[in-house]
PDB file of C-alpha atoms in Angstrom:
ATOM      1  CA  LYS Y   1      14.061 -24.687 -11.559  1.00 41.00           C
ATOM      2  CA  SER Y   2      11.727 -22.127 -13.109  1.00 45.00           C
ATOM      3  CA  ALA Y   3      12.513 -20.323 -16.338  1.00 48.00           C
ATOM      4  CA  PHE Y   4      10.867 -17.816 -18.609  1.00 53.00           C
ATOM      5  CA  VAL Y   5      10.507 -17.895 -22.363  1.00 53.00           C
ATOM      6  CA  VAL Y   6      10.519 -15.052 -24.864  1.00 59.00           C
ATOM      7  CA  THR Y   7       9.147 -15.853 -28.299  1.00 60.00           C
ATOM      8  CA  THR Y   8       7.414 -14.275 -31.270  1.00 62.00           C
ATOM      9  CA  ASN Y   9       6.908 -17.628 -33.005  1.00 65.00           C
ATOM     10  CA  ASP Y  10       3.217 -18.596 -33.237  1.00 69.00           C
ATOM     11  CA  SER Y  11       3.764 -22.336 -32.784  1.00 68.00           C
ATOM     12  CA  GLU Y  12       5.992 -21.817 -29.768  1.00 59.00           C
ATOM     13  CA  LEU Y  13       3.473 -19.429 -28.278  1.00 61.00           C
ATOM     14  CA  LEU Y  14       0.666 -21.962 -28.807  1.00 64.00           C
ATOM     15  CA  GLU Y  15       2.748 -24.642 -27.108  1.00 60.00           C
ATOM     16  CA  LEU Y  16       3.344 -22.343 -24.164  1.00 55.00           C
ATOM     17  CA  LEU Y  17      -0.334 -21.443 -23.839  1.00 58.00           C
ATOM     18  CA  THR Y  18      -1.400 -25.089 -23.830  1.00 59.00           C
ATOM     19  CA  GLY Y  19       1.481 -26.339 -21.683  1.00 50.00           C
ATOM     20  CA  ASP Y  20       2.751 -25.738 -18.176  1.00 48.00           C
ATOM     21  CA  PHE Y  21       0.645 -23.090 -16.429  1.00 43.00           C
ATOM     22  CA  GLU Y  22       3.489 -22.132 -14.094  1.00 54.00           C
ATOM     23  CA  ALA Y  23       5.644 -21.295 -17.122  1.00 50.00           C
ATOM     24  CA  TRP Y  24       2.874 -19.100 -18.489  1.00 46.00           C
ATOM     25  CA  ARG Y  25       2.564 -17.237 -15.189  1.00 57.00           C
ATOM     26  CA  THR Y  26       6.115 -15.981 -15.653  1.00 61.00           C
ATOM     27  CA  PHE Y  27       6.081 -15.547 -19.433  1.00 71.00           C
ATOM     28  CA  LEU Y  28       7.719 -12.269 -20.365  1.00 73.00           C
ATOM     29  CA  HIS Y  29       7.195 -10.387 -23.628  1.00 77.00           C
ATOM     30  CA  PRO Y  30      10.223  -8.419 -24.872  1.00 79.00           C
ATOM     31  CA  THR Y  31       8.416  -5.146 -24.138  1.00 82.00           C
ATOM     32  CA  GLN Y  32       7.769  -6.307 -20.589  1.00 85.00           C
ATOM     33  CA  ARG Y  33      11.366  -7.449 -20.231  1.00 87.00           C
ATOM     34  CA  SER Y  34      12.596  -3.962 -21.094  1.00 88.00           C
ATOM     35  CA  LEU Y  35      10.589  -2.629 -18.132  1.00 90.00           C
ATOM     36  CA  ALA Y  36      11.402  -5.395 -15.683  1.00 89.00           C
ATOM     37  CA  GLU Y  37      15.123  -5.511 -16.362  1.00 89.00           C
ATOM     38  CA  LYS Y  38      15.922  -1.878 -16.992  1.00 94.00           C
ATOM     39  CA  PRO Y  39      19.184  -1.304 -15.098  1.00 94.00           C
ATOM     40  CA  VAL Y  40      18.329   2.094 -13.659  1.00 94.00           C
ATOM     41  CA  TYR Y  41      15.192   4.114 -13.014  1.00 94.00           C
ATOM     42  CA  ASN Y  42      16.203   7.477 -11.593  1.00 94.00           C
ATOM     43  CA  GLY Y  43      13.594   7.388  -8.846  1.00 92.00           C
ATOM     44  CA  PRO Y  44      10.086   5.916  -8.635  1.00 94.00           C
ATOM     45  CA  ALA Y  45       8.692   4.222 -11.752  1.00 95.00           C
ATOM     46  CA  LYS Y  46       5.091   3.254 -12.430  1.00 94.00           C
ATOM     47  CA  ILE Y  47       3.600   0.862 -14.974  1.00 91.00           C
ATOM     48  CA  THR Y  48      -0.096   0.849 -15.808  1.00 88.00           C
ATOM     49  CA  GLY Y  49      -2.368  -1.330 -17.893  1.00 80.00           C
ATOM     50  CA  GLY Y  50      -5.751  -2.960 -17.914  1.00 78.00           C
ATOM     51  CA  ALA Y  51      -6.673  -6.256 -16.289  1.00 76.00           C
ATOM     52  CA  GLY Y  52      -4.727  -9.192 -17.723  1.00 71.00           C
ATOM     53  CA  THR Y  53      -1.997  -7.106 -19.349  1.00 74.00           C
ATOM     54  CA  GLY Y  54       0.752  -8.657 -17.244  1.00 78.00           C
ATOM     55  CA  LYS Y  55       1.566  -5.923 -14.725  1.00 87.00           C
ATOM     56  CA  SER Y  56       2.098  -8.424 -11.926  1.00 86.00           C
ATOM     57  CA  VAL Y  57       4.316 -10.582 -14.142  1.00 89.00           C
ATOM     58  CA  VAL Y  58       6.542  -7.573 -14.798  1.00 92.00           C
ATOM     59  CA  LEU Y  59       6.580  -6.839 -11.087  1.00 93.00           C
ATOM     60  CA  VAL Y  60       7.665 -10.402 -10.227  1.00 93.00           C
ATOM     61  CA  HIS Y  61      10.526 -10.218 -12.714  1.00 94.00           C
ATOM     62  CA  ARG Y  62      11.519  -6.791 -11.392  1.00 96.00           C
ATOM     63  CA  ALA Y  63      11.666  -8.128  -7.839  1.00 96.00           C
ATOM     64  CA  ARG Y  64      13.909 -10.989  -8.902  1.00 95.00           C
ATOM     65  CA  PHE Y  65      16.071  -8.674 -10.994  1.00 96.00           C
ATOM     66  CA  LEU Y  66      16.592  -6.291  -8.049  1.00 96.00           C
ATOM     67  CA  ALA Y  67      17.337  -9.184  -5.702  1.00 96.00           C
ATOM     68  CA  GLN Y  68      20.005 -10.458  -8.070  1.00 95.00           C
ATOM     69  CA  ARG Y  69      21.505  -6.973  -8.314  1.00 94.00           C
ATOM     70  CA  LEU Y  70      21.828  -6.898  -4.521  1.00 94.00           C
ATOM     71  CA  LEU Y  71      23.559 -10.274  -4.552  1.00 93.00           C
ATOM     72  CA  GLU Y  72      25.988  -9.096  -7.208  1.00 92.00           C
ATOM     73  CA  GLY Y  73      26.703  -5.797  -5.454  1.00 88.00           C
ATOM     74  CA  SER Y  74      28.246  -4.811  -2.159  1.00 73.00           C
ATOM     75  CA  ASP Y  75      24.988  -4.475  -0.197  1.00 71.00           C
ATOM     76  CA  HIS Y  76      24.537  -8.084   0.920  1.00 72.00           C
ATOM     77  CA  SER Y  77      22.299  -7.086   3.837  1.00 81.00           C
ATOM     78  CA  GLY Y  78      19.877  -5.059   1.689  1.00 89.00           C
ATOM     79  CA  ARG Y  79      16.382  -6.309   0.998  1.00 94.00           C
ATOM     80  CA  VAL Y  80      13.645  -5.753  -1.568  1.00 96.00           C
ATOM     81  CA  LEU Y  81      10.160  -5.080  -0.230  1.00 97.00           C
ATOM     82  CA  VAL Y  82       7.378  -6.712  -2.277  1.00 97.00           C
ATOM     83  CA  ALA Y  83       4.142  -5.124  -1.079  1.00 96.00           C
ATOM     84  CA  THR Y  84       0.510  -5.323  -2.077  1.00 94.00           C
ATOM     85  CA  TYR Y  85      -2.929  -4.507  -0.668  1.00 89.00           C
ATOM     86  CA  THR Y  86      -4.561  -7.776   0.405  1.00 91.00           C
ATOM     87  CA  ARG Y  87      -3.301 -10.886   2.152  1.00 93.00           C
ATOM     88  CA  SER Y  88      -4.450 -13.164  -0.675  1.00 93.00           C
ATOM     89  CA  LEU Y  89      -2.483 -11.174  -3.227  1.00 91.00           C
ATOM     90  CA  ALA Y  90       0.600 -11.234  -1.008  1.00 94.00           C
ATOM     91  CA  THR Y  91       0.251 -15.013  -0.618  1.00 95.00           C
ATOM     92  CA  ASN Y  92       0.028 -15.478  -4.385  1.00 92.00           C
ATOM     93  CA  LEU Y  93       3.048 -13.266  -5.020  1.00 93.00           C
ATOM     94  CA  ASP Y  94       5.043 -15.115  -2.383  1.00 95.00           C
ATOM     95  CA  LYS Y  95       4.148 -18.472  -3.906  1.00 93.00           C
ATOM     96  CA  VAL Y  96       5.272 -17.370  -7.375  1.00 92.00           C
ATOM     97  CA  LEU Y  97       8.479 -15.750  -6.145  1.00 94.00           C
ATOM     98  CA  ARG Y  98       9.396 -18.726  -3.944  1.00 93.00           C
ATOM     99  CA  THR Y  99       9.434 -21.032  -6.992  1.00 90.00           C
ATOM    100  CA  PHE Y 100      10.613 -18.444  -9.517  1.00 89.00           C
ATOM    101  CA  CYS Y 101      13.673 -17.202  -7.612  1.00 93.00           C
ATOM    102  CA  THR Y 102      16.780 -19.005  -6.479  1.00 94.00           C
ATOM    103  CA  PRO Y 103      16.994 -19.528  -2.688  1.00 95.00           C
ATOM    104  CA  ASP Y 104      19.541 -16.695  -2.424  1.00 94.00           C
ATOM    105  CA  GLN Y 105      17.342 -14.346  -4.442  1.00 95.00           C
ATOM    106  CA  TYR Y 106      14.272 -15.229  -2.406  1.00 96.00           C
ATOM    107  CA  ARG Y 107      16.090 -14.492   0.856  1.00 95.00           C
ATOM    108  CA  CYS Y 108      16.598 -10.917  -0.397  1.00 95.00           C
ATOM    109  CA  LEU Y 109      12.828 -10.416  -0.647  1.00 96.00           C
ATOM    110  CA  HIS Y 110      10.217  -9.519   1.952  1.00 96.00           C
ATOM    111  CA  VAL Y 111       6.715 -10.199   0.624  1.00 97.00           C
ATOM    112  CA  THR Y 112       3.950  -8.640   2.711  1.00 97.00           C
ATOM    113  CA  THR Y 113       0.860  -6.481   2.765  1.00 96.00           C
ATOM    114  CA  VAL Y 114       1.204  -2.791   3.569  1.00 96.00           C
ATOM    115  CA  ASP Y 115      -0.994  -3.314   6.629  1.00 96.00           C
ATOM    116  CA  SER Y 116       1.328  -6.030   7.948  1.00 96.00           C
ATOM    117  CA  LEU Y 117       4.330  -3.810   7.292  1.00 96.00           C
ATOM    118  CA  ALA Y 118       2.765  -1.042   9.385  1.00 96.00           C
ATOM    119  CA  GLN Y 119       2.149  -3.415  12.279  1.00 95.00           C
ATOM    120  CA  GLN Y 120       5.717  -4.723  12.099  1.00 93.00           C
ATOM    121  CA  VAL Y 121       7.140  -1.189  12.213  1.00 94.00           C
ATOM    122  CA  LEU Y 122       4.978  -0.241  15.190  1.00 94.00           C
ATOM    123  CA  ALA Y 123       5.696  -3.469  17.061  1.00 91.00           C
ATOM    124  CA  ALA Y 124       9.422  -2.794  16.701  1.00 90.00           C
ATOM    125  CA  SER Y 125       8.878   0.663  18.212  1.00 87.00           C
ATOM    126  CA  ASP Y 126       6.821  -0.725  21.147  1.00 86.00           C
ATOM    127  CA  VAL Y 127       3.547   0.826  19.955  1.00 85.00           C
ATOM    128  CA  ARG Y 128       0.841  -1.643  20.970  1.00 88.00           C
ATOM    129  CA  LEU Y 129      -2.384  -0.998  19.093  1.00 92.00           C
ATOM    130  CA  ARG Y 130      -4.777  -3.657  17.812  1.00 93.00           C
ATOM    131  CA  PRO Y 131      -6.625  -3.223  14.516  1.00 95.00           C
ATOM    132  CA  ILE Y 132     -10.312  -2.468  14.996  1.00 96.00           C
ATOM    133  CA  GLN Y 133     -12.992  -4.297  13.050  1.00 95.00           C
ATOM    134  CA  ALA Y 134     -15.511  -2.440  10.903  1.00 95.00           C
ATOM    135  CA  ASP Y 135     -18.559  -3.152  13.080  1.00 96.00           C
ATOM    136  CA  GLU Y 136     -16.889  -1.887  16.255  1.00 96.00           C
ATOM    137  CA  LEU Y 137     -15.613   1.208  14.456  1.00 97.00           C
ATOM    138  CA  SER Y 138     -19.149   1.911  13.240  1.00 97.00           C
ATOM    139  CA  GLU Y 139     -20.480   1.725  16.804  1.00 97.00           C
ATOM    140  CA  ILE Y 140     -17.864   4.177  18.088  1.00 97.00           C
ATOM    141  CA  ALA Y 141     -18.499   6.522  15.167  1.00 97.00           C
ATOM    142  CA  GLN Y 142     -22.267   6.401  15.770  1.00 97.00           C
ATOM    143  CA  GLU Y 143     -21.697   7.466  19.375  1.00 97.00           C
ATOM    144  CA  ALA Y 144     -19.461  10.331  18.235  1.00 97.00           C
ATOM    145  CA  VAL Y 145     -22.113  11.494  15.755  1.00 97.00           C
ATOM    146  CA  ALA Y 146     -24.845  11.460  18.405  1.00 96.00           C
ATOM    147  CA  MET Y 147     -22.728  13.204  21.058  1.00 95.00           C
ATOM    148  CA  THR Y 148     -21.655  16.069  18.773  1.00 95.00           C
ATOM    149  CA  GLY Y 149     -24.938  16.671  16.963  1.00 94.00           C
ATOM    150  CA  LEU Y 150     -23.789  15.645  13.508  1.00 94.00           C
ATOM    151  CA  ASP Y 151     -27.038  13.745  13.030  1.00 91.00           C
ATOM    152  CA  ASP Y 152     -28.829  17.127  13.180  1.00 91.00           C
ATOM    153  CA  LEU Y 153     -26.812  18.064  10.084  1.00 92.00           C
ATOM    154  CA  GLN Y 154     -27.916  14.856   8.324  1.00 93.00           C
ATOM    155  CA  LEU Y 155     -24.371  13.495   8.629  1.00 95.00           C
ATOM    156  CA  ASP Y 156     -24.059   9.887   9.747  1.00 96.00           C
ATOM    157  CA  HIS Y 157     -21.239   7.659  11.017  1.00 97.00           C
ATOM    158  CA  ARG Y 158     -20.294   6.598   7.485  1.00 96.00           C
ATOM    159  CA  PHE Y 159     -19.710  10.226   6.547  1.00 96.00           C
ATOM    160  CA  LEU Y 160     -17.640  10.758   9.696  1.00 97.00           C
ATOM    161  CA  ILE Y 161     -15.358   7.775   9.076  1.00 97.00           C
ATOM    162  CA  ALA Y 162     -14.854   8.711   5.418  1.00 96.00           C
ATOM    163  CA  GLU Y 163     -14.143  12.363   6.256  1.00 97.00           C
ATOM    164  CA  TRP Y 164     -11.610  11.318   8.876  1.00 97.00           C
ATOM    165  CA  GLU Y 165      -9.803   8.813   6.651  1.00 96.00           C
ATOM    166  CA  GLN Y 166     -10.067  10.511   3.248  1.00 94.00           C
ATOM    167  CA  ILE Y 167      -9.444  14.104   4.312  1.00 96.00           C
ATOM    168  CA  VAL Y 168      -7.890  14.320   7.786  1.00 97.00           C
ATOM    169  CA  ILE Y 169      -5.589  11.280   7.721  1.00 97.00           C
ATOM    170  CA  ALA Y 170      -4.991  11.420   3.973  1.00 95.00           C
ATOM    171  CA  ARG Y 171      -3.748  15.002   4.208  1.00 95.00           C
ATOM    172  CA  ALA Y 172      -1.982  14.495   7.562  1.00 94.00           C
ATOM    173  CA  ILE Y 173      -4.128  17.177   9.226  1.00 96.00           C
ATOM    174  CA  ASN Y 174      -3.559  17.627  12.965  1.00 95.00           C
ATOM    175  CA  THR Y 175      -5.458  20.802  13.955  1.00 97.00           C
ATOM    176  CA  LEU Y 176      -8.866  22.394  13.467  1.00 97.00           C
ATOM    177  CA  PRO Y 177      -7.407  25.463  11.651  1.00 97.00           C
ATOM    178  CA  GLU Y 178      -5.749  23.104   9.144  1.00 97.00           C
ATOM    179  CA  TYR Y 179      -8.985  21.209   8.642  1.00 97.00           C
ATOM    180  CA  ALA Y 180     -11.013  24.420   8.320  1.00 96.00           C
ATOM    181  CA  MET Y 181      -8.853  25.563   5.411  1.00 95.00           C
ATOM    182  CA  THR Y 182      -8.228  22.327   3.523  1.00 95.00           C
ATOM    183  CA  PRO Y 183      -9.999  21.516   0.224  1.00 93.00           C
ATOM    184  CA  ARG Y 184     -12.363  18.535   0.246  1.00 93.00           C
ATOM    185  CA  PRO Y 185     -12.574  17.393  -3.390  1.00 88.00           C
ATOM    186  CA  GLY Y 186     -14.891  14.507  -4.127  1.00 86.00           C
ATOM    187  CA  ARG Y 187     -16.615  14.463  -0.736  1.00 89.00           C
ATOM    188  CA  GLY Y 188     -20.034  15.382  -2.178  1.00 87.00           C
ATOM    189  CA  ARG Y 189     -21.173  17.685   0.632  1.00 90.00           C
ATOM    190  CA  ARG Y 190     -20.084  21.274   1.228  1.00 93.00           C
ATOM    191  CA  LEU Y 191     -19.434  22.194   4.851  1.00 95.00           C
ATOM    192  CA  THR Y 192     -19.550  25.631   6.408  1.00 94.00           C
ATOM    193  CA  ARG Y 193     -16.848  26.654   8.865  1.00 94.00           C
ATOM    194  CA  GLY Y 194     -19.231  25.987  11.756  1.00 95.00           C
ATOM    195  CA  GLN Y 195     -20.103  22.549  10.394  1.00 96.00           C
ATOM    196  CA  ARG Y 196     -16.430  21.716  10.014  1.00 97.00           C
ATOM    197  CA  LYS Y 197     -15.951  22.598  13.672  1.00 97.00           C
ATOM    198  CA  GLN Y 198     -18.671  20.102  14.596  1.00 96.00           C
ATOM    199  CA  VAL Y 199     -17.142  17.436  12.371  1.00 97.00           C
ATOM    200  CA  TRP Y 200     -13.752  18.072  13.961  1.00 98.00           C
ATOM    201  CA  SER Y 201     -15.242  17.637  17.429  1.00 97.00           C
ATOM    202  CA  ALA Y 202     -16.718  14.319  16.337  1.00 98.00           C
ATOM    203  CA  ILE Y 203     -13.367  13.198  14.930  1.00 98.00           C
ATOM    204  CA  GLU Y 204     -11.644  14.123  18.198  1.00 97.00           C
ATOM    205  CA  ARG Y 205     -14.209  12.103  20.150  1.00 97.00           C
ATOM    206  CA  LEU Y 206     -13.837   9.167  17.778  1.00 98.00           C
ATOM    207  CA  THR Y 207     -10.027   9.119  17.974  1.00 97.00           C
ATOM    208  CA  ALA Y 208     -10.039   9.582  21.764  1.00 97.00           C
ATOM    209  CA  ASP Y 209     -12.370   6.610  22.161  1.00 97.00           C
ATOM    210  CA  LEU Y 210     -10.163   4.484  19.929  1.00 97.00           C
ATOM    211  CA  ALA Y 211      -7.060   5.501  21.894  1.00 96.00           C
ATOM    212  CA  SER Y 212      -8.700   4.616  25.214  1.00 96.00           C
ATOM    213  CA  ARG Y 213      -9.361   1.120  23.862  1.00 96.00           C
ATOM    214  CA  LYS Y 214      -5.840   0.859  22.379  1.00 95.00           C
ATOM    215  CA  ARG Y 215      -7.397   0.225  18.992  1.00 96.00           C
ATOM    216  CA  ALA Y 216      -6.758   1.782  15.582  1.00 97.00           C
ATOM    217  CA  THR Y 217      -7.871   1.458  11.976  1.00 97.00           C
ATOM    218  CA  TYR Y 218      -5.467   0.055   9.421  1.00 96.00           C
ATOM    219  CA  VAL Y 219      -5.140   3.511   7.871  1.00 96.00           C
ATOM    220  CA  GLN Y 220      -4.280   4.934  11.289  1.00 96.00           C
ATOM    221  CA  LEU Y 221      -1.646   2.267  11.811  1.00 97.00           C
ATOM    222  CA  ALA Y 222      -0.052   3.063   8.459  1.00 97.00           C
ATOM    223  CA  ASN Y 223      -0.047   6.756   9.325  1.00 96.00           C
ATOM    224  CA  LEU Y 224       1.576   6.139  12.725  1.00 95.00           C
ATOM    225  CA  ALA Y 225       4.184   3.826  11.190  1.00 96.00           C
ATOM    226  CA  ALA Y 226       5.007   6.416   8.543  1.00 95.00           C
ATOM    227  CA  GLU Y 227       5.426   9.078  11.223  1.00 93.00           C
ATOM    228  CA  HIS Y 228       7.718   6.775  13.185  1.00 92.00           C
ATOM    229  CA  LEU Y 229       9.949   6.065  10.184  1.00 92.00           C
ATOM    230  CA  ALA Y 230       9.944   9.710   9.094  1.00 87.00           C
ATOM    231  CA  GLY Y 231      11.237  10.679  12.535  1.00 80.00           C
ATOM    232  CA  ARG Y 232      14.484   8.764  12.136  1.00 74.00           C
ATOM    233  CA  THR Y 233      17.772  10.619  11.821  1.00 52.00           C
ATOM    234  CA  ALA Y 234      19.145  11.692   8.473  1.00 52.00           C
ATOM    235  CA  THR Y 235      21.866   9.026   8.708  1.00 51.00           C
ATOM    236  CA  ASP Y 236      19.365   6.158   8.721  1.00 60.00           C
ATOM    237  CA  THR Y 237      19.396   4.265   5.447  1.00 60.00           C
ATOM    238  CA  GLY Y 238      15.846   2.933   5.358  1.00 71.00           C
ATOM    239  CA  LEU Y 239      14.379  -0.483   5.990  1.00 88.00           C
ATOM    240  CA  TYR Y 240      14.716  -1.544   2.347  1.00 94.00           C
ATOM    241  CA  VAL Y 241      16.896  -0.708  -0.630  1.00 94.00           C
ATOM    242  CA  HIS Y 242      14.090  -1.205  -3.150  1.00 96.00           C
ATOM    243  CA  ALA Y 243      10.326  -1.766  -3.150  1.00 97.00           C
ATOM    244  CA  VAL Y 244       8.023  -3.221  -5.774  1.00 97.00           C
ATOM    245  CA  ILE Y 245       4.355  -2.470  -5.140  1.00 96.00           C
ATOM    246  CA  ASP Y 246       1.405  -4.260  -6.741  1.00 93.00           C
ATOM    247  CA  GLU Y 247      -2.262  -3.146  -6.949  1.00 89.00           C
ATOM    248  CA  ALA Y 248      -1.156   0.394  -6.191  1.00 90.00           C
ATOM    249  CA  GLN Y 249      -4.533   1.893  -7.084  1.00 88.00           C
ATOM    250  CA  ASP Y 250      -6.102   0.733  -3.798  1.00 87.00           C
ATOM    251  CA  LEU Y 251      -3.535   2.203  -1.421  1.00 93.00           C
ATOM    252  CA  HIS Y 252      -4.387   5.101   0.894  1.00 95.00           C
ATOM    253  CA  PRO Y 253      -2.135   8.204   1.044  1.00 95.00           C
ATOM    254  CA  ALA Y 254      -1.028   7.210   4.561  1.00 96.00           C
ATOM    255  CA  GLN Y 255       0.080   3.847   3.192  1.00 96.00           C
ATOM    256  CA  TRP Y 256       2.038   5.625   0.471  1.00 96.00           C
ATOM    257  CA  ARG Y 257       3.772   7.731   3.120  1.00 96.00           C
ATOM    258  CA  LEU Y 258       4.721   4.521   4.915  1.00 96.00           C
ATOM    259  CA  LEU Y 259       6.141   2.947   1.761  1.00 96.00           C
ATOM    260  CA  ARG Y 260       8.070   6.102   0.926  1.00 95.00           C
ATOM    261  CA  ALA Y 261       9.544   6.246   4.436  1.00 94.00           C
ATOM    262  CA  ALA Y 262      10.503   2.549   4.359  1.00 95.00           C
ATOM    263  CA  VAL Y 263      12.736   2.850   1.280  1.00 94.00           C
ATOM    264  CA  ARG Y 264      15.637   5.236   1.033  1.00 87.00           C
ATOM    265  CA  PRO Y 265      15.223   7.631  -1.928  1.00 91.00           C
ATOM    266  CA  GLY Y 266      17.415   6.986  -4.930  1.00 91.00           C
ATOM    267  CA  ALA Y 267      17.728   5.036  -8.126  1.00 93.00           C
ATOM    268  CA  ASN Y 268      15.359   2.081  -8.411  1.00 95.00           C
ATOM    269  CA  ASP Y 269      13.689   2.920  -5.102  1.00 96.00           C
ATOM    270  CA  LEU Y 270       9.972   2.351  -5.906  1.00 97.00           C
ATOM    271  CA  PHE Y 271       8.618   0.242  -8.764  1.00 97.00           C
ATOM    272  CA  ILE Y 272       4.832   0.539  -8.872  1.00 95.00           C
ATOM    273  CA  ALA Y 273       2.174  -1.436 -10.751  1.00 92.00           C
ATOM    274  CA  GLY Y 274      -1.464  -0.406 -10.805  1.00 85.00           C
ATOM    275  CA  ASP Y 275      -4.501   0.631 -12.805  1.00 79.00           C
ATOM    276  CA  ALA Y 276      -6.970   3.257 -11.584  1.00 65.00           C
ATOM    277  CA  HIS Y 277      -9.775   1.576 -13.557  1.00 58.00           C
ATOM    278  CA  GLN Y 278      -9.446  -1.492 -11.298  1.00 55.00           C
ATOM    279  CA  ARG Y 279      -9.812   0.484  -8.069  1.00 57.00           C
ATOM    280  CA  ILE Y 280     -11.911  -1.301  -5.429  1.00 52.00           C
ATOM    281  CA  TYR Y 281     -11.613   1.117  -2.507  1.00 53.00           C
ATOM    282  CA  ASP Y 282     -12.576   4.779  -2.590  1.00 57.00           C
ATOM    283  CA  HIS Y 283      -9.226   6.395  -1.796  1.00 53.00           C
TER     284      HIS Y 283
END
């Protein structure tokens, strides 16, 4: 059975550091404990800190704490979503939680990536789209660029994909008038209204080609899953009671919409750990 230790004694701390690594992985400082075991956050809560500061340790304890609260309460069917960005991170979290929690606590948890969550939501709604790989997406985008004349504007397929994902999908834009008026901070290239019209035509060609192949990007899948969950009736309670989210800095806005739609709003709904200085992906 796993346990955690809280100490301010130097000799005890030295023993812990040189002893069982699994114990160290779940070591909790009193300051961290106050975050992980706070009874009520009135809505989403976010913790930040540099690499190695123990954000994931706090998140693991928070997940177990919320699971135990569900067991002690009246909502015995409720679950806690534990979500992160990559499969390897999800596997590591699952391994820690499986040994750190009691069997009953662990059964209250669903550890997954956000991408896998999106595919599960869509599969349950009979939407059958396969994720597209980067090389195939590049080929389709190159065709869209050539067919709409974007290459004459010195805009390539990489620009097209980034504009589509970081502006159009990120801001949930569905029409050319919306796109023509939306700000484009951080994109590095100003576009006239006429150029935006060309870019929009290329995006339409790109998305039509993907649809004809029944393929989609992971960001698209998250967006579609979020739309599906958002379309439920007001009486629906949500897929999860709580969510704890690790490596939050790398998530796309569409993935955030999915997470928000998956958890009913209220106390202790979203517990988020991340650090913008550790961002890997340009979202």
